[in-house]
Amino acid sequence: MMPSTRAPGRRSNRKSNRGVLSRCRICGCQTLEKFLSLGPSPLANNFLTAEQLRRPEPYFPLDVCFCTTCWLVQLADVVPPEAMFTEYLYLTGASQPMRLHFAGLAADLVERFSPPRGGLIVDIGSNDGTFLEQAQAHGLRGLGVEPAANVGAVAQGRGVETFTAFFNMEVAERIVREKGPARAVVATNVFAHVHDLDGFTAAVVRLLAEDGVFVIEVPYVVDMLDRLEFDTIYHEHLSYFGVRPLSLLFERFGLQVTHVSRLKVHGGSIRVYAQRPRAPAPSRAVSELVAKETAQGFGTLDTYERFAQRVKALRDELVGLLRQLKAQGARIVGYGAPAKGNTLLNFCKIGTEILDYVIDTTPFKHGRYTPGVHLPVLPETRFQADRPDYALLLAWNYAEEILKKEGVYRAQGGKFIMPIPHPAVI
Ligand code: DWN
């Protein structure tokens, strides 16, 4: 699919050549119903350099569909992964809460599956090695597979061996040949990014030891709808999973979902364990979540159409609040430059007329500009020096940690604006 590009400041009037999905990426049925369009959008992690600001910026349609057969929520348009994941500006380790989270995952795996010391654990989409560093501390043999060489280099610098590649059957065969089968294959915030789920899952099965476990973490569609987390919708996230469609996919490849844990990270995620059927019988959590999805209407189009209406109402409410504060002369900045923040800013058309800049802890992002609305990304030190009147909490998923960290700012009268699920000054 060719992107529609926009010269700075002007809408492109060329209809983009859309590679629109005609079949569901899990069940293959032609029963996709579009329920939300966030409009042509820039790539959420495509933070621009000053030089790139002068060039046309790629925009792609951002339309969300629901499969009435298997219930998978998914994007209609597929952006080539090379355009998004070859140079990557998101670092897992840039957020202390994520470092703690992945220490917990490593401990959970060891406690739940007791892999032998030296057992191979492969992390697909291993980013900067934050998770594998923890797994290696438990005596496991870690191997990362990461397509973005820039973040893979950070992992290598931490002593985490990393293959620079997109995971596929060829990579799985290479790992088995060179390292042996894996006791555990982990894919956190990756599985939702994959278009060819069949090819990916077949390659995981090829890589797994007979009694191995496949563990994924993905944002949970129930949390996305319940908490109006529309900003987690962007081109990297092709699928928005429930347990039911995941189970249907894995069963096709001889894997059974044996346990599911609900997590707070990224606005609400699920950690899904899948093993070959000889593993222990599925836990009650699996059937309970499928029953919950059914009871809450996640199998009916009306549920998603109501979500779309609530998203538009939220946009109008947030923009109204920001404009009111601005009209009172307030100085407002964005706090955090997450990918999700760019969906929110571009869908709500919040730009330099409202926010002076955004701050972020990720060195890769400093000195760049947010995609679409082109807000400058500055280090945290600028926030501490400026003490703006308000901070729009774009990284709302870390609200607890951030509000605690900025206790002095708040004690001195600074206020945060929570954008979702209901815009509020806190
Ligand atoms: O799937 C993905 C999710 C899991 O991670 C990837 N597609 C991309 C990324 O999405 P994101 O950028 O929305 O993730 P985060 O972890 O919500 O991003 C938070 C941003 O906020 C980071 O750039 C770090 C920054 N931050 C900050 O500036 N101050 C974070 C904390 C905790 C802080 O105190």
CSV table of C-alpha atoms and ligand atoms in Angstrom, one decimal:
chain,number,residue,atom,x,y,z
A,1,MET,CA,0.0,0.0,0.0
A,2,MET,CA,1.5,3.4,-1.0
A,3,PRO,CA,1.2,6.0,1.7
A,4,SER,CA,-0.6,9.3,1.0
A,5,THR,CA,2.0,11.9,1.8
A,6,ARG,CA,1.4,15.4,3.0
A,7,ALA,CA,3.7,18.4,2.3
A,8,PRO,CA,4.2,20.3,5.5
A,9,GLY,CA,1.1,22.2,6.4
A,10,ARG,CA,-1.1,20.9,3.5
A,11,ARG,CA,-3.5,18.0,3.2
A,12,SER,CA,-2.7,15.6,0.4
A,13,ASN,CA,-5.4,15.6,-2.2
A,14,ARG,CA,-4.1,12.4,-3.7
A,15,LYS,CA,-6.3,9.4,-2.7
A,16,SER,CA,-3.9,6.9,-1.2
A,17,ASN,CA,-3.6,3.5,-2.8
A,18,ARG,CA,-4.9,1.5,0.1
A,19,GLY,CA,-4.0,-2.1,0.7
A,20,VAL,CA,-7.2,-2.7,2.5
A,21,LEU,CA,-7.6,-6.0,4.3
A,22,SER,CA,-10.5,-8.0,2.8
A,23,ARG,CA,-10.2,-11.1,5.0
A,24,CYS,CA,-9.8,-11.4,8.8
A,25,ARG,CA,-6.2,-12.1,9.7
A,26,ILE,CA,-7.1,-14.9,12.0
A,27,CYS,CA,-10.1,-16.8,10.5
A,28,GLY,CA,-9.8,-15.6,6.9
A,29,CYS,CA,-13.5,-14.9,6.7
A,30,GLN,CA,-14.7,-11.9,4.7
A,31,THR,CA,-16.8,-10.7,7.6
A,32,LEU,CA,-15.0,-7.5,8.5
A,33,GLU,CA,-17.1,-4.6,9.6
A,34,LYS,CA,-15.4,-1.1,9.9
A,35,PHE,CA,-16.6,0.7,13.0
A,36,LEU,CA,-14.1,3.5,13.6
A,37,SER,CA,-11.9,5.7,11.3
A,38,LEU,CA,-9.3,7.9,13.0
A,39,GLY,CA,-8.5,9.5,9.7
A,40,PRO,CA,-5.3,9.5,7.7
A,41,SER,CA,-2.6,9.4,10.3
A,42,PRO,CA,1.2,9.6,10.5
A,43,LEU,CA,3.2,6.7,11.9
A,44,ALA,CA,3.0,6.9,15.7
A,45,ASN,CA,6.7,6.4,16.4
A,46,ASN,CA,8.0,8.4,13.4
A,47,PHE,CA,9.5,11.2,15.4
A,48,LEU,CA,10.9,13.7,12.9
A,49,THR,CA,14.3,15.4,12.8
A,50,ALA,CA,14.3,19.1,11.9
A,51,GLU,CA,15.5,18.2,8.4
A,52,GLN,CA,12.6,15.7,8.0
A,53,LEU,CA,10.1,18.4,8.9
A,54,ARG,CA,10.8,20.0,5.5
A,55,ARG,CA,9.9,16.8,3.6
A,56,PRO,CA,6.4,15.3,2.9
A,57,GLU,CA,5.4,13.1,5.8
A,58,PRO,CA,3.8,9.6,5.2
A,59,TYR,CA,0.2,9.3,6.2
A,60,PHE,CA,-1.8,6.1,6.2
A,61,PRO,CA,-5.5,5.4,6.7
A,62,LEU,CA,-6.3,4.3,10.3
A,63,ASP,CA,-9.6,2.4,10.1
A,64,VAL,CA,-10.6,-0.3,12.6
A,65,CYS,CA,-12.7,-3.3,11.8
A,66,PHE,CA,-14.4,-6.1,13.8
A,67,CYS,CA,-14.6,-9.7,12.5
A,68,THR,CA,-18.1,-11.0,13.2
A,69,THR,CA,-16.9,-14.6,12.9
A,70,CYS,CA,-13.9,-14.8,15.3
A,71,TRP,CA,-14.3,-11.4,17.0
A,72,LEU,CA,-10.8,-10.1,16.2
A,73,VAL,CA,-10.6,-6.3,16.2
A,74,GLN,CA,-8.0,-5.3,13.6
A,75,LEU,CA,-6.8,-2.6,11.3
A,76,ALA,CA,-8.0,-2.6,7.8
A,77,ASP,CA,-4.7,-1.2,6.4
A,78,VAL,CA,-1.3,-2.9,6.6
A,79,VAL,CA,1.8,-0.6,6.7
A,80,PRO,CA,5.0,-2.4,5.6
A,81,PRO,CA,6.8,-3.4,8.8
A,82,GLU,CA,10.1,-2.2,7.3
A,83,ALA,CA,8.6,1.4,7.4
A,84,MET,CA,8.0,1.1,11.1
A,85,PHE,CA,10.5,-1.2,12.8
A,86,THR,CA,13.8,-0.8,11.0
A,87,GLU,CA,14.9,2.2,13.1
A,88,TYR,CA,12.9,2.3,16.3
A,89,LEU,CA,12.8,5.1,18.8
A,90,TYR,CA,10.9,3.3,21.6
A,91,LEU,CA,13.2,1.9,24.3
A,92,THR,CA,11.6,-0.5,26.8
A,93,GLY,CA,14.1,0.4,29.5
A,94,ALA,CA,13.3,4.2,29.2
A,95,SER,CA,10.4,3.6,31.6
A,96,GLN,CA,11.2,2.4,35.1
A,97,PRO,CA,7.8,0.8,35.4
A,98,MET,CA,8.6,-1.4,32.4
A,99,ARG,CA,11.9,-2.4,33.8
A,100,LEU,CA,10.1,-3.6,36.9
A,101,HIS,CA,7.4,-5.2,34.8
A,102,PHE,CA,9.8,-7.4,32.9
A,103,ALA,CA,11.7,-8.4,36.0
A,104,GLY,CA,8.3,-9.7,37.1
A,105,LEU,CA,7.8,-11.6,33.9
A,106,ALA,CA,11.2,-13.3,34.2
A,107,ALA,CA,10.4,-14.4,37.8
A,108,ASP,CA,6.9,-15.6,36.8
A,109,LEU,CA,8.3,-17.8,34.0
A,110,VAL,CA,10.9,-19.3,36.2
A,111,GLU,CA,8.4,-20.0,39.0
A,112,ARG,CA,5.7,-21.3,36.8
A,113,PHE,CA,7.7,-23.5,34.4
A,114,SER,CA,11.0,-24.1,36.2
A,115,PRO,CA,13.1,-24.1,33.0
A,116,PRO,CA,16.5,-25.8,33.6
A,117,ARG,CA,19.6,-23.5,34.1
A,118,GLY,CA,21.0,-22.7,30.7
A,119,GLY,CA,17.6,-23.4,29.1
A,120,LEU,CA,17.1,-21.3,25.9
A,121,ILE,CA,14.6,-18.5,26.1
A,122,VAL,CA,14.0,-16.5,22.9
A,123,ASP,CA,12.4,-13.0,23.1
A,124,ILE,CA,10.9,-12.0,19.8
A,125,GLY,CA,10.9,-8.2,19.4
A,126,SER,CA,13.5,-8.0,22.2
A,127,ASN,CA,14.0,-4.3,21.8
A,128,ASP,CA,16.9,-3.1,24.2
A,129,GLY,CA,17.2,-6.4,26.0
A,130,THR,CA,15.4,-5.2,29.2
A,131,PHE,CA,13.5,-8.6,29.6
A,132,LEU,CA,16.3,-10.9,28.6
A,133,GLU,CA,18.7,-9.3,30.9
A,134,GLN,CA,16.4,-10.3,33.7
A,135,ALA,CA,15.9,-13.8,32.3
A,136,GLN,CA,19.7,-14.3,32.1
A,137,ALA,CA,20.0,-13.2,35.7
A,138,HIS,CA,17.9,-16.3,36.5
A,139,GLY,CA,20.5,-18.5,34.8
A,140,LEU,CA,18.6,-18.9,31.5
A,141,ARG,CA,20.3,-18.6,28.1
A,142,GLY,CA,18.8,-15.6,26.4
A,143,LEU,CA,18.5,-14.8,22.7
A,144,GLY,CA,16.8,-11.8,21.2
A,145,VAL,CA,15.3,-11.3,17.8
A,146,GLU,CA,14.9,-7.6,17.0
A,147,PRO,CA,14.5,-6.0,13.5
A,148,ALA,CA,15.6,-2.6,14.6
A,149,ALA,CA,19.4,-2.5,14.6
A,150,ASN,CA,19.6,0.7,16.7
A,151,VAL,CA,17.8,-0.8,19.7
A,152,GLY,CA,19.3,-4.2,19.2
A,153,ALA,CA,22.7,-2.6,19.6
A,154,VAL,CA,21.6,-1.4,23.0
A,155,ALA,CA,20.8,-5.0,23.9
A,156,GLN,CA,24.1,-6.2,22.7
A,157,GLY,CA,25.8,-3.6,24.8
A,158,ARG,CA,24.1,-5.2,27.8
A,159,GLY,CA,25.3,-8.6,27.0
A,160,VAL,CA,22.1,-9.8,25.4
A,161,GLU,CA,22.8,-11.8,22.1
A,162,THR,CA,20.5,-10.4,19.5
A,163,PHE,CA,19.7,-11.5,15.9
A,164,THR,CA,18.8,-8.4,13.8
A,165,ALA,CA,15.8,-9.8,11.9
A,166,PHE,CA,12.1,-10.0,11.6
A,167,PHE,CA,11.0,-13.3,13.1
A,168,ASN,CA,9.9,-15.9,10.6
A,169,MET,CA,10.3,-19.6,9.8
A,170,GLU,CA,13.8,-19.1,8.4
A,171,VAL,CA,15.0,-17.4,11.7
A,172,ALA,CA,13.3,-20.2,13.7
A,173,GLU,CA,15.1,-22.8,11.7
A,174,ARG,CA,18.4,-21.0,12.2
A,175,ILE,CA,17.9,-20.7,16.0
A,176,VAL,CA,17.1,-24.4,16.3
A,177,ARG,CA,20.2,-25.3,14.2
A,178,GLU,CA,22.6,-23.0,16.1
A,179,LYS,CA,21.1,-22.9,19.6
A,180,GLY,CA,18.6,-25.8,19.9
A,181,PRO,CA,14.9,-25.7,20.7
A,182,ALA,CA,13.6,-23.1,23.1
A,183,ARG,CA,12.1,-23.8,26.5
A,184,ALA,CA,10.2,-20.6,26.2
A,185,VAL,CA,9.4,-18.2,23.4
A,186,VAL,CA,8.3,-14.8,24.6
A,187,ALA,CA,6.7,-12.0,22.5
A,188,THR,CA,5.6,-9.0,24.5
A,189,ASN,CA,3.9,-6.1,22.6
A,190,VAL,CA,4.9,-7.8,19.4
A,191,PHE,CA,2.1,-10.3,18.5
A,192,ALA,CA,-0.3,-7.4,18.0
A,193,HIS,CA,2.1,-5.9,15.5
A,194,VAL,CA,2.2,-9.0,13.2
A,195,HIS,CA,0.2,-9.2,10.0
A,196,ASP,CA,1.0,-12.8,9.1
A,197,LEU,CA,-0.1,-14.4,12.4
A,198,ASP,CA,-0.2,-17.9,10.8
A,199,GLY,CA,3.4,-17.7,9.6
A,200,PHE,CA,4.6,-16.3,12.9
A,201,THR,CA,2.8,-18.9,15.0
A,202,ALA,CA,4.0,-21.8,12.8
A,203,ALA,CA,7.6,-20.5,13.2
A,204,VAL,CA,7.1,-20.4,17.0
A,205,VAL,CA,5.9,-24.0,17.0
A,206,ARG,CA,9.0,-24.9,15.0
A,207,LEU,CA,11.2,-23.2,17.6
A,208,LEU,CA,9.5,-24.5,20.7
A,209,ALA,CA,10.9,-27.5,22.6
A,210,GLU,CA,8.2,-30.3,22.9
A,211,ASP,CA,7.2,-29.2,26.4
A,212,GLY,CA,8.0,-25.5,25.7
A,213,VAL,CA,5.8,-22.5,26.4
A,214,PHE,CA,4.9,-19.6,24.2
A,215,VAL,CA,4.1,-16.4,26.2
A,216,ILE,CA,2.7,-13.3,24.7
A,217,GLU,CA,1.6,-10.0,26.2
A,218,VAL,CA,-0.8,-7.9,24.2
A,219,PRO,CA,-3.1,-5.0,25.0
A,220,TYR,CA,-6.5,-6.4,25.9
A,221,VAL,CA,-9.5,-5.4,23.8
A,222,VAL,CA,-11.8,-5.4,26.8
A,223,ASP,CA,-9.7,-2.8,28.6
A,224,MET,CA,-9.4,-0.7,25.4
A,225,LEU,CA,-13.1,-0.4,25.1
A,226,ASP,CA,-13.9,-0.2,28.8
A,227,ARG,CA,-11.4,2.6,29.3
A,228,LEU,CA,-11.9,4.3,26.0
A,229,GLU,CA,-8.2,3.8,25.2
A,230,PHE,CA,-8.6,4.8,21.5
A,231,ASP,CA,-5.1,6.3,21.5
A,232,THR,CA,-3.6,2.8,21.6
A,233,ILE,CA,-4.9,2.4,18.1
A,234,TYR,CA,-2.0,3.1,15.6
A,235,HIS,CA,-0.5,1.4,12.6
A,236,GLU,CA,2.0,-0.7,14.6
A,237,HIS,CA,-1.0,-2.4,16.4
A,238,LEU,CA,-2.7,-4.4,13.7
A,239,SER,CA,-4.7,-6.6,16.1
A,240,TYR,CA,-6.6,-5.8,19.3
A,241,PHE,CA,-7.0,-9.2,20.9
A,242,GLY,CA,-9.5,-11.0,23.0
A,243,VAL,CA,-8.9,-14.5,24.5
A,244,ARG,CA,-11.4,-16.1,22.1
A,245,PRO,CA,-9.8,-15.2,18.8
A,246,LEU,CA,-6.3,-16.0,20.2
A,247,SER,CA,-7.5,-19.5,21.3
A,248,LEU,CA,-9.0,-20.1,17.8
A,249,LEU,CA,-5.7,-19.1,16.2
A,250,PHE,CA,-3.4,-21.2,18.5
A,251,GLU,CA,-5.6,-24.3,18.2
A,252,ARG,CA,-5.0,-24.3,14.5
A,253,PHE,CA,-1.3,-24.8,15.2
A,254,GLY,CA,-1.6,-27.5,17.9
A,255,LEU,CA,-1.2,-25.0,20.8
A,256,GLN,CA,-3.7,-24.6,23.7
A,257,VAL,CA,-4.1,-21.5,25.8
A,258,THR,CA,-3.3,-22.9,29.2
A,259,HIS,CA,-3.4,-19.7,31.3
A,260,VAL,CA,-4.2,-16.0,31.0
A,261,SER,CA,-3.3,-13.3,33.4
A,262,ARG,CA,-4.7,-9.7,33.2
A,263,LEU,CA,-2.0,-7.0,33.6
A,264,LYS,CA,-2.1,-3.3,34.3
A,265,VAL,CA,0.6,-2.4,31.8
A,266,HIS,CA,-0.1,-0.3,28.7
A,267,GLY,CA,-3.7,0.5,29.8
A,268,GLY,CA,-4.6,-3.2,30.4
A,269,SER,CA,-3.0,-6.2,28.8
A,270,ILE,CA,-3.2,-9.9,28.9
A,271,ARG,CA,-0.3,-12.3,29.4
A,272,VAL,CA,-1.3,-15.5,27.5
A,273,TYR,CA,0.5,-18.8,27.9
A,274,ALA,CA,0.2,-21.4,25.1
A,275,GLN,CA,1.5,-25.0,25.1
A,276,ARG,CA,1.1,-28.2,23.3
A,277,PRO,CA,-2.1,-30.1,24.6
A,278,ARG,CA,-0.1,-32.5,26.7
A,279,ALA,CA,0.5,-29.6,29.1
A,280,PRO,CA,-1.7,-29.1,32.1
A,281,ALA,CA,-5.4,-28.5,31.5
A,282,PRO,CA,-6.3,-24.9,30.8
A,283,SER,CA,-6.9,-22.9,34.0
A,284,ARG,CA,-10.3,-21.5,34.8
A,285,ALA,CA,-9.1,-18.0,33.9
A,286,VAL,CA,-9.2,-18.9,30.2
A,287,SER,CA,-12.9,-19.9,30.1
A,288,GLU,CA,-13.9,-17.1,32.5
A,289,LEU,CA,-12.4,-14.4,30.2
A,290,VAL,CA,-14.0,-15.9,27.1
A,291,ALA,CA,-17.3,-15.9,29.0
A,292,LYS,CA,-16.8,-12.3,30.0
A,293,GLU,CA,-16.0,-11.3,26.4
A,294,THR,CA,-19.3,-13.0,25.3
A,295,ALA,CA,-21.4,-11.5,28.1
A,296,GLN,CA,-20.0,-8.0,27.5
A,297,GLY,CA,-21.0,-8.1,23.9
A,298,PHE,CA,-17.5,-8.4,22.3
A,299,GLY,CA,-19.1,-10.6,19.7
A,300,THR,CA,-21.5,-7.9,18.4
A,301,LEU,CA,-20.9,-5.0,16.1
A,302,ASP,CA,-23.1,-2.7,18.2
A,303,THR,CA,-20.5,-2.8,21.1
A,304,TYR,CA,-17.8,-1.3,18.8
A,305,GLU,CA,-20.1,1.2,17.2
A,306,ARG,CA,-21.0,2.5,20.6
A,307,PHE,CA,-17.2,2.7,21.4
A,308,ALA,CA,-16.7,4.8,18.3
A,309,GLN,CA,-19.3,7.3,19.4
A,310,ARG,CA,-17.8,7.6,22.9
A,311,VAL,CA,-14.4,8.2,21.3
A,312,LYS,CA,-15.7,11.2,19.3
A,313,ALA,CA,-17.4,12.6,22.4
A,314,LEU,CA,-14.2,12.2,24.4
A,315,ARG,CA,-12.3,14.1,21.7
A,316,ASP,CA,-14.7,17.0,21.7
A,317,GLU,CA,-14.6,17.1,25.5
A,318,LEU,CA,-10.8,17.1,25.7
A,319,VAL,CA,-10.4,19.7,23.0
A,320,GLY,CA,-13.0,21.9,24.7
A,321,LEU,CA,-11.2,21.7,28.1
A,322,LEU,CA,-7.8,22.5,26.5
A,323,ARG,CA,-9.1,25.5,24.6
A,324,GLN,CA,-10.8,26.8,27.7
A,325,LEU,CA,-7.5,26.6,29.7
A,326,LYS,CA,-5.6,28.2,26.8
A,327,ALA,CA,-8.1,31.0,26.6
A,328,GLN,CA,-7.4,31.7,30.2
A,329,GLY,CA,-3.7,32.2,29.3
A,330,ALA,CA,-2.5,28.9,30.7
A,331,ARG,CA,0.9,27.4,29.6
A,332,ILE,CA,0.3,23.7,28.7
A,333,VAL,CA,2.9,21.0,27.7
A,334,GLY,CA,2.6,17.3,26.9
A,335,TYR,CA,4.1,14.9,29.5
A,336,GLY,CA,5.6,11.9,27.8
A,337,ALA,CA,6.0,11.3,24.0
A,338,PRO,CA,4.5,7.8,23.7
A,339,ALA,CA,3.3,6.4,20.4
A,340,LYS,CA,-0.2,6.5,21.7
A,341,GLY,CA,0.1,10.2,22.4
A,342,ASN,CA,0.5,10.8,18.7
A,343,THR,CA,-2.8,9.1,17.9
A,344,LEU,CA,-4.4,11.3,20.5
A,345,LEU,CA,-2.8,14.5,19.3
A,346,ASN,CA,-3.4,13.9,15.6
A,347,PHE,CA,-7.0,12.6,16.0
A,348,CYS,CA,-7.9,15.5,18.3
A,349,LYS,CA,-5.8,18.0,16.2
A,350,ILE,CA,-4.0,19.2,19.3
A,351,GLY,CA,-0.8,21.1,18.1
A,352,THR,CA,1.4,24.0,18.9
A,353,GLU,CA,-1.6,26.3,19.4
A,354,ILE,CA,-2.4,24.3,22.6
A,355,LEU,CA,0.9,22.7,23.7
A,356,ASP,CA,4.3,24.4,23.8
A,357,TYR,CA,6.2,21.1,23.6
A,358,VAL,CA,6.3,17.5,25.0
A,359,ILE,CA,8.9,16.1,27.3
A,360,ASP,CA,10.2,12.5,27.4
A,361,THR,CA,12.8,10.4,29.1
A,362,THR,CA,13.9,8.7,25.9
A,363,PRO,CA,17.2,10.1,24.6
A,364,PHE,CA,16.4,8.9,21.0
A,365,LYS,CA,13.4,11.2,20.9
A,366,HIS,CA,15.1,14.4,22.2
A,367,GLY,CA,15.5,17.1,19.6
A,368,ARG,CA,12.9,15.5,17.3
A,369,TYR,CA,9.3,16.5,16.6
A,370,THR,CA,6.2,14.5,17.1
A,371,PRO,CA,4.7,13.0,13.9
A,372,GLY,CA,1.8,15.0,12.4
A,373,VAL,CA,1.4,18.0,14.7
A,374,HIS,CA,5.2,18.5,15.0
A,375,LEU,CA,5.6,19.3,18.7
A,376,PRO,CA,9.2,19.5,19.8
A,377,VAL,CA,10.3,16.7,22.1
A,378,LEU,CA,12.5,17.9,25.0
A,379,PRO,CA,14.2,16.3,28.0
A,380,GLU,CA,12.5,16.3,31.4
A,381,THR,CA,14.9,19.0,32.6
A,382,ARG,CA,13.0,21.6,30.5
A,383,PHE,CA,9.8,20.7,32.4
A,384,GLN,CA,11.5,21.2,35.7
A,385,ALA,CA,12.9,24.6,34.6
A,386,ASP,CA,9.7,25.8,33.0
A,387,ARG,CA,7.1,24.7,35.6
A,388,PRO,CA,4.2,25.1,33.1
A,389,ASP,CA,0.7,25.6,34.5
A,390,TYR,CA,-0.6,22.3,33.1
A,391,ALA,CA,0.8,19.0,31.8
A,392,LEU,CA,-1.3,16.9,29.5
A,393,LEU,CA,-0.5,13.3,30.6
A,394,LEU,CA,0.1,11.6,27.3
A,395,ALA,CA,1.8,8.7,29.1
A,396,TRP,CA,-1.3,8.2,31.2
A,397,ASN,CA,-0.5,4.5,31.6
A,398,TYR,CA,2.2,5.6,34.1
A,399,ALA,CA,0.1,8.1,35.9
A,400,GLU,CA,0.8,6.6,39.4
A,401,GLU,CA,4.6,6.8,38.9
A,402,ILE,CA,4.6,10.1,37.2
A,403,LEU,CA,2.2,11.9,39.7
A,404,LYS,CA,4.5,10.6,42.5
A,405,LYS,CA,7.6,11.7,40.7
A,406,GLU,CA,6.2,15.2,40.1
A,407,GLY,CA,5.0,15.7,43.6
A,408,VAL,CA,6.9,19.0,44.0
A,409,TYR,CA,5.5,20.3,40.7
A,410,ARG,CA,2.0,19.6,41.9
A,411,ALA,CA,2.7,21.0,45.4
A,412,GLN,CA,3.8,24.2,43.8
A,413,GLY,CA,0.4,24.4,41.9
A,414,GLY,CA,1.2,22.6,38.7
A,415,LYS,CA,-1.6,20.5,37.4
A,416,PHE,CA,-1.9,17.4,35.3
A,417,ILE,CA,-4.7,16.8,32.7
A,418,MET,CA,-5.8,13.2,32.4
A,419,PRO,CA,-7.0,12.8,28.8
A,420,ILE,CA,-8.9,9.5,29.1
A,421,PRO,CA,-11.3,7.9,29.9
A,422,HIS,CA,-12.8,11.3,31.0
A,423,PRO,CA,-10.7,14.5,30.5
A,424,ALA,CA,-10.0,15.9,34.0
A,425,VAL,CA,-7.6,18.2,35.7
A,426,ILE,CA,-6.0,16.4,38.7
B,1,DWN,O1,3.4,-1.7,21.6
B,1,DWN,C1,4.1,-0.8,21.9
B,1,DWN,C2,4.0,-0.2,23.3
B,1,DWN,C3,3.9,-1.3,24.3
B,1,DWN,O2,5.1,0.5,23.6
B,1,DWN,C4,5.0,-0.1,21.0
B,1,DWN,N1,4.2,-0.1,19.7
B,1,DWN,C5,5.4,1.3,21.3
B,1,DWN,C6,5.3,1.6,22.7
B,1,DWN,O3,4.1,2.4,22.9
B,1,DWN,P1,4.2,3.7,23.7
B,1,DWN,O4,5.3,4.6,23.2
B,1,DWN,O5,2.8,4.3,23.9
B,1,DWN,O6,4.7,3.1,25.1
B,1,DWN,P2,4.9,3.8,26.6
B,1,DWN,O7,5.7,2.8,27.4
B,1,DWN,O8,3.5,4.1,27.1
B,1,DWN,O9,5.7,5.1,26.3
B,1,DWN,C7,5.8,6.0,27.4
B,1,DWN,C8,6.7,7.1,27.0
B,1,DWN,O10,6.8,8.1,28.0
B,1,DWN,C9,8.1,6.7,26.7
B,1,DWN,O11,8.6,7.4,25.6
B,1,DWN,C10,8.8,7.1,27.9
B,1,DWN,C11,8.1,8.3,28.4
B,1,DWN,N2,8.1,8.4,29.9
B,1,DWN,C12,8.4,9.7,30.4
B,1,DWN,O12,8.7,10.6,29.6
B,1,DWN,N3,8.5,9.9,31.7
B,1,DWN,C13,7.8,7.4,30.7
B,1,DWN,C14,7.8,7.6,32.1
B,1,DWN,C15,7.4,6.5,33.0
B,1,DWN,C16,8.2,8.9,32.6
B,1,DWN,O13,8.2,9.1,33.8
